[in-house]
Short mmCIF file of C-alpha atoms in Angstrom, two decimals:
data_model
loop_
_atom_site.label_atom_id
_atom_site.label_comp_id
_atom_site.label_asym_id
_atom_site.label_seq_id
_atom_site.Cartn_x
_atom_site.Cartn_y
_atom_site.Cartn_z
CA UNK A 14 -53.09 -144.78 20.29
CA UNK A 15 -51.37 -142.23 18.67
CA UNK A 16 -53.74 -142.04 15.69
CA UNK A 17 -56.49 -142.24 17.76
CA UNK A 18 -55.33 -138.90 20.07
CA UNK A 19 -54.57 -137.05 16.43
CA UNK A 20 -57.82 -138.09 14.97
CA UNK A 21 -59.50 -136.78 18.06
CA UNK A 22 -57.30 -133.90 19.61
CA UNK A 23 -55.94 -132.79 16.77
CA UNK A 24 -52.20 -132.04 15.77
CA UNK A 25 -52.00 -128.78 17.46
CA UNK A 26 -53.54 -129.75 20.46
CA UNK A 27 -51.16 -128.73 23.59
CA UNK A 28 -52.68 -132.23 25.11
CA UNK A 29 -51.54 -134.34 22.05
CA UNK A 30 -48.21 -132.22 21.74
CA UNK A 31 -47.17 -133.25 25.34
CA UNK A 32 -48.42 -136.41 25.35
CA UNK A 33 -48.04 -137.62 22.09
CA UNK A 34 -45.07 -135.98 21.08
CA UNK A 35 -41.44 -136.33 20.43
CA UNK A 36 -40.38 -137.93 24.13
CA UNK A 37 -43.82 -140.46 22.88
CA UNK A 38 -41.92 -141.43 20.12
CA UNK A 39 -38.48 -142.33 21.89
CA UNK A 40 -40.12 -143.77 24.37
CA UNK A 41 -41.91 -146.09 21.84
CA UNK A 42 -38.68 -146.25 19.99
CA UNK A 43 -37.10 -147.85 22.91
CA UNK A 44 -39.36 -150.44 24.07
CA UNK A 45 -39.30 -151.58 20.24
CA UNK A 46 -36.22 -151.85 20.79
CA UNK A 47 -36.01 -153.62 24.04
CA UNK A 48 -38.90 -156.48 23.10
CA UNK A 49 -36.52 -157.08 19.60
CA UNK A 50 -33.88 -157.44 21.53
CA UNK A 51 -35.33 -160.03 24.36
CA UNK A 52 -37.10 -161.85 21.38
CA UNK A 53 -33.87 -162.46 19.89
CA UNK A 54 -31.98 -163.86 23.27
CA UNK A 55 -34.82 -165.85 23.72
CA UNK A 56 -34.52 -167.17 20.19
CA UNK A 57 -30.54 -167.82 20.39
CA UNK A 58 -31.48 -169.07 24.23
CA UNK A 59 -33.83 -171.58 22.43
CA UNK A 60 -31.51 -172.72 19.46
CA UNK A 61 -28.66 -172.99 22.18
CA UNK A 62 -30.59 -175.27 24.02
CA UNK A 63 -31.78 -177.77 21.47
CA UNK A 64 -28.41 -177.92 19.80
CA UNK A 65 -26.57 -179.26 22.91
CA UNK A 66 -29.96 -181.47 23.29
CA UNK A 67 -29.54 -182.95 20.14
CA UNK A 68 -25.40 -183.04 21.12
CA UNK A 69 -26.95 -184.67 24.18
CA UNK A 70 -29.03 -187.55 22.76
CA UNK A 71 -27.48 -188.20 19.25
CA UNK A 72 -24.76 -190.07 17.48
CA UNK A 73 -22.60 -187.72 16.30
CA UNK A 74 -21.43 -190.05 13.06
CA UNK A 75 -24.96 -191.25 12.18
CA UNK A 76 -27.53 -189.37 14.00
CA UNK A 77 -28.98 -192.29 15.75
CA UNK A 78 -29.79 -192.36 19.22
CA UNK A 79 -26.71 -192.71 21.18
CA UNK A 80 -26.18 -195.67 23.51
CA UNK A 81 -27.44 -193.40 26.64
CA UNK A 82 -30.53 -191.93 25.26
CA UNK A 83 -31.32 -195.29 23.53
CA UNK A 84 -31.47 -196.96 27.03
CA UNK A 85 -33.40 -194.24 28.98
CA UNK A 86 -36.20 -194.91 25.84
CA UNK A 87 -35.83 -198.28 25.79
CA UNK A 88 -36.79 -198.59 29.89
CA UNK A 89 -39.48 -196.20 29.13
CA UNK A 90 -40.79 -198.35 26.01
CA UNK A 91 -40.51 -201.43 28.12
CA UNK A 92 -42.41 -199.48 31.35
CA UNK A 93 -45.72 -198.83 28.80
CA UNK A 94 -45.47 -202.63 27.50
CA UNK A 95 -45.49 -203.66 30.58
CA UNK A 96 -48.45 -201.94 32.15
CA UNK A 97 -50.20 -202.41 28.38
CA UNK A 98 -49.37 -206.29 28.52
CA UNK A 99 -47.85 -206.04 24.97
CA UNK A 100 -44.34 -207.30 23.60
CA UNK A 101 -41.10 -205.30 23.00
CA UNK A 102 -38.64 -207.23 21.25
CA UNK A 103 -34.74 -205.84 20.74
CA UNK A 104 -32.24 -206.63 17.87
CA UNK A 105 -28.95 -205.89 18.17
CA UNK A 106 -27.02 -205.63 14.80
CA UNK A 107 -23.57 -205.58 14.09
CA UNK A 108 -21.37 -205.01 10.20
CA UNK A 109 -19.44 -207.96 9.10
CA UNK A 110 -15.32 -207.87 8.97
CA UNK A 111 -15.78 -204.51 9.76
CA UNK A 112 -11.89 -203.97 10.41
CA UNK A 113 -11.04 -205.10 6.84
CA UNK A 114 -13.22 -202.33 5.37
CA UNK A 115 -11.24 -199.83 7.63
CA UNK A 116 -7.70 -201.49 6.67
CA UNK A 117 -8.71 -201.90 3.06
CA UNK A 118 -10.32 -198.49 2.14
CA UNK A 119 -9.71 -196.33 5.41
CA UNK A 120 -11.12 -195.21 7.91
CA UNK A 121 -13.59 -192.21 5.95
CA UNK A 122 -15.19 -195.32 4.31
CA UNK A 123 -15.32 -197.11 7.45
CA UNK A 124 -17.97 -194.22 8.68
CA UNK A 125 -19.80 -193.67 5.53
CA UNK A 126 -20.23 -197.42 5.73
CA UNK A 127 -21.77 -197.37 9.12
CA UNK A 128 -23.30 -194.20 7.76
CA UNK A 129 -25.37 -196.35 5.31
CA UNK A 130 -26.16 -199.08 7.57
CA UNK A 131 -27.39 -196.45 9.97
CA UNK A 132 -29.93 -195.47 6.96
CA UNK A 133 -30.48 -199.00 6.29
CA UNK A 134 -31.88 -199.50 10.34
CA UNK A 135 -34.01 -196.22 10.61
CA UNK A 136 -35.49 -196.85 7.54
CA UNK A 137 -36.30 -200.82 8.21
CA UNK A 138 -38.48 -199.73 11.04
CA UNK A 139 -41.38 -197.56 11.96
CA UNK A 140 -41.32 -194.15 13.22
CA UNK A 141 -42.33 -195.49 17.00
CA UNK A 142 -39.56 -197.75 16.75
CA UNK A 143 -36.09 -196.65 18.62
CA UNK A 144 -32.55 -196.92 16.71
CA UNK A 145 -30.09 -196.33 18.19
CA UNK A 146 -25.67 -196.65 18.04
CA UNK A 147 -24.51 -199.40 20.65
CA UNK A 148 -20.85 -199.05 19.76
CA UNK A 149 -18.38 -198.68 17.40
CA UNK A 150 -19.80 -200.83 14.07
CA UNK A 151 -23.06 -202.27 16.51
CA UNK A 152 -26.59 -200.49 16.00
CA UNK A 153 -29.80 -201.70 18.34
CA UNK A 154 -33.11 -201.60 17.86
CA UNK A 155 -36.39 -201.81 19.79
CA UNK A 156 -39.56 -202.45 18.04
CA UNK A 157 -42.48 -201.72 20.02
CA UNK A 158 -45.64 -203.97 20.04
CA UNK A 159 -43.52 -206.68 18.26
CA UNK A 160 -43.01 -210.20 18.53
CA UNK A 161 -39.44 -211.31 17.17
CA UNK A 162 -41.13 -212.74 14.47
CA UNK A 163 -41.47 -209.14 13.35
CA UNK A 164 -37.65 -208.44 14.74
CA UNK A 165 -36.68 -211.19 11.79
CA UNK A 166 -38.48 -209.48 9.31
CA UNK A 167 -36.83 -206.19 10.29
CA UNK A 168 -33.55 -207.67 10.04
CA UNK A 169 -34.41 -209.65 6.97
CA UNK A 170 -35.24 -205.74 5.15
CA UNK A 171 -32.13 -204.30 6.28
CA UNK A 172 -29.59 -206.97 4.73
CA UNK A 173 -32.02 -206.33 1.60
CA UNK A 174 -31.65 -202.20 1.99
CA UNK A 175 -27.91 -202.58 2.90
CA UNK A 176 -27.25 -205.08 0.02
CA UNK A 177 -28.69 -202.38 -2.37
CA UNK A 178 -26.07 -199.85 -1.77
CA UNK A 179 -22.86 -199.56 -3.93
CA UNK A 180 -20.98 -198.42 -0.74
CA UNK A 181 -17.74 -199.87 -1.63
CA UNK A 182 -15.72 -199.75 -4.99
CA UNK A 183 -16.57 -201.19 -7.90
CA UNK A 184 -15.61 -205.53 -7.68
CA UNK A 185 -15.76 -205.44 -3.68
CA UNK A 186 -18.18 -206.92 -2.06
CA UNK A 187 -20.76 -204.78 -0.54
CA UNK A 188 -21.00 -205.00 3.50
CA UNK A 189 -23.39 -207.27 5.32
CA UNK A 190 -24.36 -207.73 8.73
CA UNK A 191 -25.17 -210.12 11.41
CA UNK A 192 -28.30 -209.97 13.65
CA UNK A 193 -29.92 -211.14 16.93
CA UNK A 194 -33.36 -210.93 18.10
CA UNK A 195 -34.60 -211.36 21.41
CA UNK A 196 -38.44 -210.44 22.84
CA UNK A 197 -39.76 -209.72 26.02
CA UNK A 198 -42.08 -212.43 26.10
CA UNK A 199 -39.68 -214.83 26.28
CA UNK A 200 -36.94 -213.09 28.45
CA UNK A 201 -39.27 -210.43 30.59
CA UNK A 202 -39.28 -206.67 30.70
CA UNK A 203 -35.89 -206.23 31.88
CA UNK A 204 -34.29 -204.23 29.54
CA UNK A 205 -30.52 -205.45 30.79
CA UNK A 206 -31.83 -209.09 30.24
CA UNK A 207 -33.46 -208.46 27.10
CA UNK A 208 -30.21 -206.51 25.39
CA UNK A 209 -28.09 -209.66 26.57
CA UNK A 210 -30.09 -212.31 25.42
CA UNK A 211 -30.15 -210.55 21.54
CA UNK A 212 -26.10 -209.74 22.15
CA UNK A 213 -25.83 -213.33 22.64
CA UNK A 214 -28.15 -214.87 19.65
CA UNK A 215 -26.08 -212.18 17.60
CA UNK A 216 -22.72 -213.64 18.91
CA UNK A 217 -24.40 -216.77 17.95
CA UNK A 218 -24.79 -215.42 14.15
CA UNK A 219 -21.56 -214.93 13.74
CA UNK A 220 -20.06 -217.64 15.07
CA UNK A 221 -22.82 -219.76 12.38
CA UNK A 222 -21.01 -217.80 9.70
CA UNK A 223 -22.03 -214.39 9.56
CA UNK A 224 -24.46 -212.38 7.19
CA UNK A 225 -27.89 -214.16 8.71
CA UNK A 226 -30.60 -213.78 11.50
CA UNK A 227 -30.34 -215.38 14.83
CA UNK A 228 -33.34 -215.58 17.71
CA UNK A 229 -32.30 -216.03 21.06
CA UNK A 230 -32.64 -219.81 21.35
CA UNK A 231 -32.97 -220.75 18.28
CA UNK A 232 -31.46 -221.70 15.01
CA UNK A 233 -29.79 -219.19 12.74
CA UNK A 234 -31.94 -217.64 9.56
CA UNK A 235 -29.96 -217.26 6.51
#
């Protein structure tokens, strides 16, 4: 506006002087500075508020889901299968003789080692998928539009990720981990039901000697 007024009034103009002038510019000066400031609350308003989201919703140690936010996506997932009439199935997944690796090599491996198998999960699914940190050394999972057919095969490419890492020192044996599978076709769209019934198939794993694949109800899957 100010270019405009010189281009047509002129420099000397008494009009463009007291409009334009010096109390223009400080004026202008000031709401620059107002705007840069309220832009930048707004911005450190906005970081603030998705850093206590993600504080919020994610594991801290592996940044998984955490246990809460898993659940409230896990209802939700189970909500759309239901009114889609499709399948969700869970796996819950738990490390082997995890206290050993915490008495044996401490407790900062003990977390990189969950670390890893936290890798091993997100990347052994697809990005609709949920991961999420149950508890202590115990991950879940819930695959959307799956059958646990597919929940096997998940857990069958995570003890082949996992076994690829050189977490441990050289001559120890790297960690492996027991899984069970459970699908909403079989034990409904209750999500309480359906985390049970893979707790217990895992239970069952381990108790059939650990390192394999168990579906609720059936036999275990080396």
């Amino acid at each position: 506006l100010r270019a405009i007024a010189l281009a047509a009034l002129g420099g000397a103009s008494p009009a463009f002087k007291a409009i334009f002038g010096q109390g223009f510019s400080l004026l202008a000066a000031i709401v620059l500075i107002v705007a840069a400031a309220t832009s930048l609350a707004a911005l450190n308003s906005a970081t603030r508020t998705a850093h206590f989201q993600q504080l919020a919703t994610k594991d801290a140690l592996t940044g998984l889901l955490n246990r809460t936010e898993f659940m409230r996506r896990a209802g939700e997932m189970l909500g759309r299968a239901h009114e889609q009439g499709t399948v969700v199935t869970v796996i819950m997944a738990d490390l082997d003789k995890f206290k050993s690796i915490n008495d044996d090599f401490g407790h900062l491996t003990g977390d990189e080692v969950i670390r890893a198998f936290g890798v091993a999960c997100r990347q052994s699914v697809r990005s609709r998928d949920l991961v999420g940190r149950f508890g202590g050394e115990e991950f879940i999972m819930a695959l959307a539009d799956s059958s646990a057919a597919d929940g096997v095969a998940v857990a069958e490419r995570i003890q082949f990720v996992l076994s690829a890492q050189r977490i441990l020192l050289d001559g120890h044996t790297v960690p492996t981990a027991s899984f069970g599978v459970a699908d909403s076709a079989v034990h409904g769209d209750d999500l309480g039901a359906l985390i049970a019934s893979a707790d217990a198939a895992l239970y069952g794993a381990k108790s059939a000697g650990r390192n394999c694949v168990m579906v609720s109800g059936a036999a275990p899957i080396e």
